[in-house]
Amino acid sequence: LADAPSHAGDLNLMFADRKSRVAVLLELLLVACADGRVHEREESAVRAVAAQMGVDAGTWQEARDWVDRYQALMRDAAQIGTH
């Protein structure tokens, strides 16, 4: 445990490559939208973690757009068999 990160600034040690950082970002955004939308405070919190991991603005926007598409797909899925 001596090598375990001690605070959020050490996230780059835990998630050392772009792929793992994007995966963490997407998972956090999915948790934030669990109730059907990403609230402002949730987005702000996830954005702060993303900044700690060194996620750039373009990657943030791509991830945010992906979550918007995911939410639309979930709304569509809820309608399957109801027509």
CSV table of C-alpha atoms in Angstrom, one decimal:
chain,number,residue,atom,x,y,z
A,1,LEU,CA,0.0,0.0,0.0
A,2,ALA,CA,3.0,2.3,0.2
A,3,ASP,CA,2.7,2.9,-3.5
A,4,ALA,CA,-1.0,3.7,-3.4
A,5,PRO,CA,-2.0,7.2,-4.5
A,6,SER,CA,-2.6,9.4,-1.5
A,7,HIS,CA,-4.9,12.0,-3.1
A,8,ALA,CA,-6.7,13.0,-6.3
A,9,GLY,CA,-3.5,14.5,-7.7
A,10,ASP,CA,-2.1,11.0,-7.9
A,11,LEU,CA,-4.7,9.8,-10.3
A,12,ASN,CA,-2.2,10.0,-13.1
A,13,LEU,CA,-0.2,7.3,-11.3
A,14,MET,CA,-3.3,5.0,-11.1
A,15,PHE,CA,-4.4,5.7,-14.6
A,16,ALA,CA,-1.2,6.2,-16.5
A,17,ASP,CA,-2.4,6.0,-20.1
A,18,ARG,CA,-5.0,7.8,-22.2
A,19,LYS,CA,-7.2,4.7,-22.6
A,20,SER,CA,-7.6,4.1,-18.8
A,21,ARG,CA,-8.2,7.8,-18.2
A,22,VAL,CA,-10.9,7.9,-20.8
A,23,ALA,CA,-12.5,4.8,-19.3
A,24,VAL,CA,-12.6,6.4,-15.9
A,25,LEU,CA,-14.0,9.6,-17.3
A,26,LEU,CA,-16.8,7.7,-19.1
A,27,GLU,CA,-17.6,5.6,-16.0
A,28,LEU,CA,-17.8,8.7,-13.9
A,29,LEU,CA,-20.1,10.4,-16.4
A,30,LEU,CA,-22.3,7.3,-16.5
A,31,VAL,CA,-22.7,7.4,-12.7
A,32,ALA,CA,-23.5,11.1,-13.0
A,33,CYS,CA,-26.3,10.4,-15.5
A,34,ALA,CA,-27.8,7.4,-13.6
A,35,ASP,CA,-30.9,9.4,-12.9
A,36,GLY,CA,-31.4,10.3,-16.5
A,37,ARG,CA,-29.4,13.5,-16.7
A,38,VAL,CA,-26.1,15.0,-15.7
A,39,HIS,CA,-26.7,17.8,-13.2
A,40,GLU,CA,-24.5,20.9,-13.1
A,41,ARG,CA,-22.9,19.9,-9.8
A,42,GLU,CA,-22.2,16.4,-11.0
A,43,GLU,CA,-20.7,17.7,-14.2
A,44,SER,CA,-18.5,20.1,-12.3
A,45,ALA,CA,-17.3,17.3,-10.0
A,46,VAL,CA,-16.5,15.0,-12.9
A,47,ARG,CA,-14.8,17.8,-14.8
A,48,ALA,CA,-12.6,18.5,-11.7
A,49,VAL,CA,-11.5,14.8,-11.6
A,50,ALA,CA,-10.9,14.9,-15.4
A,51,ALA,CA,-8.7,18.0,-14.9
A,52,GLN,CA,-6.7,16.2,-12.2
A,53,MET,CA,-6.1,13.4,-14.7
A,54,GLY,CA,-4.9,15.9,-17.4
A,55,VAL,CA,-7.9,15.3,-19.7
A,56,ASP,CA,-7.9,18.0,-22.4
A,57,ALA,CA,-10.9,20.0,-23.5
A,58,GLY,CA,-11.4,18.0,-26.7
A,59,THR,CA,-11.4,14.7,-24.9
A,60,TRP,CA,-13.8,16.1,-22.3
A,61,GLN,CA,-16.2,17.2,-25.1
A,62,GLU,CA,-16.0,13.8,-26.9
A,63,ALA,CA,-16.8,12.0,-23.6
A,64,ARG,CA,-19.6,14.4,-22.9
A,65,ASP,CA,-21.0,13.9,-26.4
A,66,TRP,CA,-20.7,10.1,-26.0
A,67,VAL,CA,-22.8,10.3,-22.7
A,68,ASP,CA,-25.4,12.4,-24.5
A,69,ARG,CA,-25.7,9.7,-27.2
A,70,TYR,CA,-25.8,6.9,-24.6
A,71,GLN,CA,-28.7,8.7,-22.8
A,72,ALA,CA,-30.6,9.0,-26.1
A,73,LEU,CA,-30.1,5.2,-26.7
A,74,MET,CA,-31.3,4.4,-23.2
A,75,ARG,CA,-34.5,6.5,-23.8
A,76,ASP,CA,-35.0,4.6,-27.1
A,77,ALA,CA,-34.4,1.3,-25.4
A,78,ALA,CA,-37.1,2.1,-22.8
A,79,GLN,CA,-39.6,2.4,-25.7
A,80,ILE,CA,-38.9,-1.0,-27.1
A,81,GLY,CA,-42.0,-3.1,-27.2
A,82,THR,CA,-44.3,-0.2,-26.2
A,83,HIS,CA,-45.6,0.6,-29.7
